[in-house]
């Protein structure tokens, strides 16, 4: 009996240890909150208040009300750029909590500069920080858990996140719970920009387990720095997006983004991405479903 009670106590203690308790950074004196408008920013959260921020932590903003054209973002404490991308009131039922998941770089910026809620059309009542259970990858430029398994969703990343992007760097998508049909459509330069796909650029797409990556060209890196990026996804959960400078080495096994299928027809492409009906005497890209490899024939 004592042994069973001890086991139960240890189980409860372990569960409690992983349930992070939010730390209140600011609280309104009124349940209606304070108005956040272009001419009236929210309360300043100091660098000292952010001293314990780490990558993977989350800033929660409690929203008492908002109008249909509202926009909310977090700007750096020195007003020199955004700390986190803007969010909109789509599908929010008031009162609501808007969550900003922090990358390691964003957490570092908050520790150094603090932050200020900014935007238009929101009334906010509380700002809290939820500590992270684990540190996210230091190369992550977006962190969250966007569930796209049953519907199309978009992840928009602003241009400043790609300020250091250069040719040869990799955009890496950390995925999980991939369904029978997975579609991921990366667009560099945001809407109306350069649509990337593994058919036209098979040699630039790689995969390793749940990591899917795209190697940047000079043109793509320049466009990212100028216009930013959006990812459309379906049939998968997106957990992180990273911008990685690889240590070197050539990738010879390439898996394109698409549905898993060993029964799909086999297609061949040359190294320029053009389909070849009867490949011979050269190096080609062989694709079957979502499995793409470089072969010599």
Tab-separated table of C-alpha atoms in Angstrom:
chain	number	residue	atom	x	y	z
A	1	UNK	CA	0.000	0.000	0.000
A	2	UNK	CA	2.780	2.415	0.952
A	3	UNK	CA	4.663	1.457	-2.189
A	4	UNK	CA	1.602	2.207	-4.338
A	5	UNK	CA	1.053	5.559	-2.611
A	6	UNK	CA	4.709	6.465	-3.142
A	7	UNK	CA	4.447	5.597	-6.839
A	8	UNK	CA	1.313	7.733	-7.126
A	9	UNK	CA	3.058	10.638	-5.381
A	10	UNK	CA	6.038	10.407	-7.747
A	11	UNK	CA	3.713	10.317	-10.757
A	12	UNK	CA	1.821	13.405	-9.579
A	13	UNK	CA	5.110	15.192	-8.857
A	14	UNK	CA	6.466	14.411	-12.323
A	15	UNK	CA	3.287	15.676	-13.994
A	16	UNK	CA	3.362	18.871	-11.946
A	17	UNK	CA	7.004	19.458	-12.857
A	18	UNK	CA	6.255	19.616	-16.600
A	19	UNK	CA	3.176	21.830	-16.287
A	20	UNK	CA	4.766	25.269	-16.643
A	21	UNK	CA	3.125	28.002	-14.596
A	22	UNK	CA	2.548	31.305	-16.451
A	23	UNK	CA	4.372	34.331	-15.031
A	24	UNK	CA	2.222	37.483	-15.142
A	25	UNK	CA	4.232	40.366	-16.615
A	26	UNK	CA	1.439	42.940	-16.650
A	27	UNK	CA	-2.193	43.062	-15.519
A	28	UNK	CA	-4.839	45.693	-16.366
A	29	UNK	CA	-6.732	47.352	-13.540
A	30	UNK	CA	-9.926	47.038	-15.586
A	31	UNK	CA	-11.570	43.866	-16.973
A	32	UNK	CA	-12.106	45.792	-20.224
A	33	UNK	CA	-8.331	46.063	-20.560
A	34	UNK	CA	-6.393	48.837	-22.244
A	35	UNK	CA	-6.699	49.826	-25.881
A	36	UNK	CA	-3.894	49.023	-28.305
A	37	UNK	CA	-3.977	51.299	-31.357
A	38	UNK	CA	-1.451	52.673	-33.818
A	39	UNK	CA	-1.366	55.869	-31.746
A	40	UNK	CA	-1.493	54.113	-28.352
A	41	UNK	CA	0.812	51.136	-27.825
A	42	UNK	CA	0.358	48.686	-25.001
A	43	UNK	CA	2.391	48.576	-21.776
A	44	UNK	CA	6.170	48.333	-21.972
A	45	UNK	CA	7.613	45.037	-20.705
A	46	UNK	CA	11.171	45.686	-19.548
A	47	UNK	CA	14.272	43.625	-20.284
A	48	UNK	CA	14.490	42.811	-16.575
A	49	UNK	CA	11.045	41.204	-16.697
A	50	UNK	CA	12.257	39.035	-19.592
A	51	UNK	CA	15.463	37.901	-17.875
A	52	UNK	CA	14.343	34.249	-17.730
A	53	UNK	CA	13.024	34.018	-21.309
A	54	UNK	CA	14.333	31.084	-23.357
A	55	UNK	CA	13.655	29.701	-26.791
A	56	UNK	CA	10.492	27.636	-26.739
A	57	UNK	CA	8.880	29.875	-24.140
A	58	UNK	CA	5.601	31.583	-24.975
A	59	UNK	CA	4.220	35.080	-24.486
A	60	UNK	CA	0.468	35.020	-23.873
A	61	UNK	CA	-1.579	38.173	-24.438
A	62	UNK	CA	-5.111	38.070	-23.011
A	63	UNK	CA	-7.467	39.922	-25.360
A	64	UNK	CA	-10.689	41.288	-23.862
A	65	UNK	CA	-12.108	42.474	-27.209
A	66	UNK	CA	-11.105	43.440	-30.739
A	67	UNK	CA	-12.651	44.771	-33.909
A	68	UNK	CA	-12.826	43.009	-37.272
A	69	UNK	CA	-9.809	44.818	-38.713
A	70	UNK	CA	-7.570	44.384	-35.683
A	71	UNK	CA	-3.881	43.516	-35.799
A	72	UNK	CA	-1.570	42.689	-32.893
A	73	UNK	CA	2.182	42.271	-32.845
A	74	UNK	CA	5.057	42.571	-30.399
A	75	UNK	CA	7.710	45.151	-31.194
A	76	UNK	CA	11.194	45.238	-29.692
A	77	UNK	CA	11.621	47.465	-26.671
A	78	UNK	CA	13.772	49.924	-28.632
A	79	UNK	CA	11.138	50.115	-31.423
A	80	UNK	CA	13.764	48.923	-33.895
A	81	UNK	CA	11.836	46.098	-35.548
A	82	UNK	CA	9.272	43.480	-34.584
A	83	UNK	CA	9.935	40.886	-31.905
A	84	UNK	CA	7.152	38.565	-33.199
A	85	UNK	CA	5.067	38.597	-36.406
A	86	UNK	CA	1.580	40.112	-36.403
A	87	UNK	CA	-1.567	38.097	-35.648
A	88	UNK	CA	-5.116	38.827	-36.736
A	89	UNK	CA	-8.472	38.197	-35.022
A	90	UNK	CA	-9.655	35.526	-37.450
A	91	UNK	CA	-11.483	32.695	-35.664
A	92	UNK	CA	-11.002	34.258	-32.222
A	93	UNK	CA	-13.892	34.143	-29.768
A	94	UNK	CA	-13.678	36.928	-27.195
A	95	UNK	CA	-12.235	36.934	-24.638
A	96	UNK	CA	-9.237	35.133	-26.121
A	97	UNK	CA	-5.563	34.434	-25.535
A	98	UNK	CA	-3.083	35.152	-28.328
A	99	UNK	CA	0.134	33.131	-28.024
A	100	UNK	CA	3.529	34.116	-29.427
A	101	UNK	CA	5.996	31.186	-29.390
A	102	UNK	CA	9.596	32.369	-29.071
A	103	UNK	CA	12.641	31.230	-30.976
A	104	UNK	CA	16.011	31.400	-29.236
A	105	UNK	CA	16.825	34.636	-31.110
A	106	UNK	CA	13.523	36.238	-30.116
A	107	UNK	CA	14.010	35.240	-26.473
A	108	UNK	CA	17.511	36.753	-26.544
A	109	UNK	CA	16.136	40.001	-28.007
A	110	UNK	CA	13.473	40.182	-25.277
A	111	UNK	CA	16.112	39.624	-22.584
A	112	UNK	CA	18.154	42.505	-23.999
A	113	UNK	CA	15.435	44.990	-25.001
A	114	UNK	CA	12.085	43.934	-23.565
A	115	UNK	CA	9.018	44.330	-25.791
A	116	UNK	CA	5.828	46.338	-26.352
A	117	UNK	CA	2.429	45.124	-27.654
A	118	UNK	CA	1.578	47.186	-30.728
A	119	UNK	CA	-1.011	47.229	-33.496
A	120	UNK	CA	-4.588	48.409	-33.792
A	121	UNK	CA	-8.102	47.538	-32.620
A	122	UNK	CA	-7.341	45.341	-29.605
A	123	UNK	CA	-8.107	45.702	-25.899
A	124	UNK	CA	-5.676	43.635	-23.840
A	125	UNK	CA	-6.063	42.754	-20.147
A	126	UNK	CA	-2.976	40.690	-19.267
A	127	UNK	CA	0.469	39.716	-20.572
A	128	UNK	CA	2.096	36.517	-19.290
A	129	UNK	CA	5.126	34.386	-20.015
A	130	UNK	CA	4.955	30.574	-20.052
A	131	UNK	CA	8.408	29.022	-19.506
A	132	UNK	CA	9.602	26.384	-21.928
A	133	UNK	CA	9.922	22.731	-20.954
A	134	UNK	CA	12.723	22.313	-23.507
A	135	UNK	CA	14.980	24.667	-25.463
A	136	UNK	CA	14.198	24.930	-29.174
A	137	UNK	CA	16.878	24.617	-31.823
A	138	UNK	CA	19.053	27.775	-31.950
A	139	UNK	CA	18.596	27.953	-35.735
A	140	UNK	CA	14.790	28.094	-35.460
A	141	UNK	CA	13.202	31.230	-36.947
A	142	UNK	CA	9.661	30.026	-36.200
A	143	UNK	CA	8.480	27.754	-33.416
A	144	UNK	CA	5.012	26.442	-32.707
A	145	UNK	CA	2.742	23.563	-33.615
A	146	UNK	CA	0.646	24.369	-36.672
A	147	UNK	CA	-1.766	21.471	-37.190
A	148	UNK	CA	-2.501	21.247	-40.925
A	149	UNK	CA	-3.700	17.635	-40.919
A	150	UNK	CA	-7.315	18.379	-41.832
A	151	UNK	CA	-7.162	21.817	-43.449
A	152	UNK	CA	-4.872	24.138	-45.373
A	153	UNK	CA	-2.976	26.597	-43.164
A	154	UNK	CA	-0.404	29.291	-43.822
A	155	UNK	CA	2.706	30.268	-41.886
A	156	UNK	CA	3.955	33.767	-42.774
A	157	UNK	CA	7.514	34.806	-41.924
A	158	UNK	CA	8.624	38.427	-42.295
A	159	UNK	CA	11.720	39.570	-44.192
A	160	UNK	CA	13.803	40.583	-41.106
A	161	UNK	CA	13.954	36.923	-40.041
A	162	UNK	CA	16.056	36.258	-43.157
A	163	UNK	CA	18.488	39.172	-42.794
A	164	UNK	CA	21.491	36.783	-42.722
A	165	UNK	CA	20.252	34.367	-45.420
A	166	UNK	CA	22.708	33.471	-48.163
A	167	UNK	CA	23.114	30.966	-50.967
A	168	UNK	CA	23.798	27.457	-49.650
A	169	UNK	CA	21.824	27.957	-46.448
A	170	UNK	CA	18.910	25.599	-45.853
A	171	UNK	CA	15.307	26.251	-44.929
A	172	UNK	CA	14.455	23.286	-42.707
A	173	UNK	CA	10.875	22.305	-41.814
A	174	UNK	CA	10.443	20.118	-38.723
A	175	UNK	CA	7.281	18.044	-39.199
A	176	UNK	CA	5.319	15.352	-37.379
A	177	UNK	CA	2.098	13.341	-37.746
A	178	UNK	CA	2.363	13.190	-41.516
A	179	UNK	CA	-0.846	11.851	-43.035
A	180	UNK	CA	-1.381	9.808	-46.213
A	181	UNK	CA	-1.496	13.012	-48.298
A	182	UNK	CA	1.076	15.674	-47.455
A	183	UNK	CA	1.292	18.885	-49.472
A	184	UNK	CA	3.725	21.664	-48.574
A	185	UNK	CA	3.950	24.699	-50.835
A	186	UNK	CA	6.776	27.130	-49.959
A	187	UNK	CA	6.549	30.609	-51.522
A	188	UNK	CA	9.613	32.851	-51.347
A	189	UNK	CA	8.831	36.538	-51.548
A	190	UNK	CA	5.441	35.971	-49.948
A	191	UNK	CA	2.184	35.960	-51.961
A	192	UNK	CA	2.865	36.372	-55.680
A	193	UNK	CA	6.512	35.453	-55.203
A	194	UNK	CA	8.646	32.480	-56.245
A	195	UNK	CA	6.775	29.193	-55.790
A	196	UNK	CA	9.185	26.363	-54.918
A	197	UNK	CA	8.582	22.718	-55.716
A	198	UNK	CA	10.663	19.572	-55.896
A	199	UNK	CA	9.731	18.880	-59.530
A	200	UNK	CA	11.398	22.012	-60.897
A	201	UNK	CA	14.272	21.939	-58.380
A	202	UNK	CA	14.708	18.316	-57.239
A	203	UNK	CA	18.393	18.665	-56.412
A	204	UNK	CA	17.603	21.410	-53.858
A	205	UNK	CA	15.063	19.426	-51.803
A	206	UNK	CA	16.183	16.926	-49.158
A	207	UNK	CA	14.629	14.990	-46.293
A	208	UNK	CA	15.868	13.102	-43.251
A	209	UNK	CA	13.156	11.606	-41.081
A	210	UNK	CA	10.777	14.411	-40.155
A	211	UNK	CA	13.171	17.123	-41.401
A	212	UNK	CA	12.474	18.522	-44.878
A	213	UNK	CA	14.888	21.097	-46.259
A	214	UNK	CA	15.383	23.413	-49.221
A	215	UNK	CA	18.829	24.713	-50.210
A	216	UNK	CA	18.773	28.416	-51.071
A	217	UNK	CA	20.106	29.918	-54.275
A	218	UNK	CA	21.423	33.500	-54.509
A	219	UNK	CA	18.129	34.646	-56.006
A	220	UNK	CA	16.048	32.969	-53.309
A	221	UNK	CA	18.193	34.323	-50.457
A	222	UNK	CA	17.967	37.884	-51.812
A	223	UNK	CA	14.199	37.595	-52.241
A	224	UNK	CA	13.776	36.248	-48.700
A	225	UNK	CA	15.661	39.239	-47.281
A	226	UNK	CA	13.513	41.594	-49.313
A	227	UNK	CA	10.016	40.088	-49.130
A	228	UNK	CA	9.896	37.282	-46.570
A	229	UNK	CA	8.247	33.885	-46.934
A	230	UNK	CA	4.985	31.979	-46.591
A	231	UNK	CA	4.433	28.220	-46.233
A	232	UNK	CA	1.124	26.639	-47.263
A	233	UNK	CA	0.690	23.168	-45.806
A	234	UNK	CA	-1.838	20.347	-45.619
A	235	UNK	CA	-1.815	16.862	-44.078
A	236	UNK	CA	1.006	17.447	-41.603
A	237	UNK	CA	1.937	19.217	-38.357
A	238	UNK	CA	4.645	21.886	-38.687
A	239	UNK	CA	6.660	22.243	-35.452
A	240	UNK	CA	9.637	24.431	-36.398
A	241	UNK	CA	11.123	26.293	-39.327
A	242	UNK	CA	14.895	26.757	-39.244
A	243	UNK	CA	17.427	28.714	-41.280
A	244	UNK	CA	20.582	26.603	-41.169
A	245	UNK	CA	24.104	27.180	-42.464
A	246	UNK	CA	25.332	23.634	-43.150
A	247	UNK	CA	28.786	22.445	-42.229
A	248	UNK	CA	29.422	21.199	-45.765
A	249	UNK	CA	29.046	17.999	-47.739
A	250	UNK	CA	26.908	17.050	-50.714
A	251	UNK	CA	23.478	15.478	-50.402
A	252	UNK	CA	22.866	12.680	-52.881
A	253	UNK	CA	19.539	11.329	-51.613
A	254	UNK	CA	16.690	13.702	-52.255
A	255	UNK	CA	13.113	13.307	-51.108
A	256	UNK	CA	10.593	15.759	-52.492
A	257	UNK	CA	7.601	17.178	-50.659
A	258	UNK	CA	4.469	15.210	-51.418
A	259	UNK	CA	2.464	12.140	-50.520
A	260	UNK	CA	4.097	8.887	-49.392
A	261	UNK	CA	3.535	6.125	-51.932
A	262	UNK	CA	5.633	3.182	-53.065
A	263	UNK	CA	3.077	2.352	-55.757
A	264	UNK	CA	3.264	5.703	-57.584
A	265	UNK	CA	4.544	5.754	-61.188
A	266	UNK	CA	8.274	6.343	-61.721
A	267	UNK	CA	9.279	9.636	-63.356
A	268	UNK	CA	12.692	10.899	-64.467
A	269	UNK	CA	14.026	14.455	-64.705
A	270	UNK	CA	17.335	15.867	-65.860
A	271	UNK	CA	19.421	18.070	-63.557
A	272	UNK	CA	17.629	21.138	-64.917
A	273	UNK	CA	14.314	19.769	-63.652
A	274	UNK	CA	12.940	18.848	-67.103
A	275	UNK	CA	11.019	15.590	-67.465
A	276	UNK	CA	12.776	12.858	-69.486
A	277	UNK	CA	10.699	10.038	-71.005
A	278	UNK	CA	13.516	7.575	-71.801
A	279	UNK	CA	16.596	8.456	-69.720
A	280	UNK	CA	19.988	7.002	-70.651
A	281	UNK	CA	23.710	7.790	-70.554
A	282	UNK	CA	23.754	10.351	-67.775
A	283	UNK	CA	22.759	11.503	-64.284
A	284	UNK	CA	19.028	11.836	-63.638
A	285	UNK	CA	16.545	12.485	-60.838
A	286	UNK	CA	14.228	9.517	-60.259
A	287	UNK	CA	10.931	10.247	-58.510
A	288	UNK	CA	8.336	7.740	-57.280
A	289	UNK	CA	5.640	9.308	-55.131
A	290	UNK	CA	7.532	11.405	-52.567
A	291	UNK	CA	10.785	9.437	-52.934
A	292	UNK	CA	13.359	11.139	-55.129
A	293	UNK	CA	16.899	9.926	-55.721
A	294	UNK	CA	19.792	10.851	-57.968
A	295	UNK	CA	20.702	7.954	-60.286
A	296	UNK	CA	23.258	7.207	-63.005
A	297	UNK	CA	21.932	5.439	-66.124
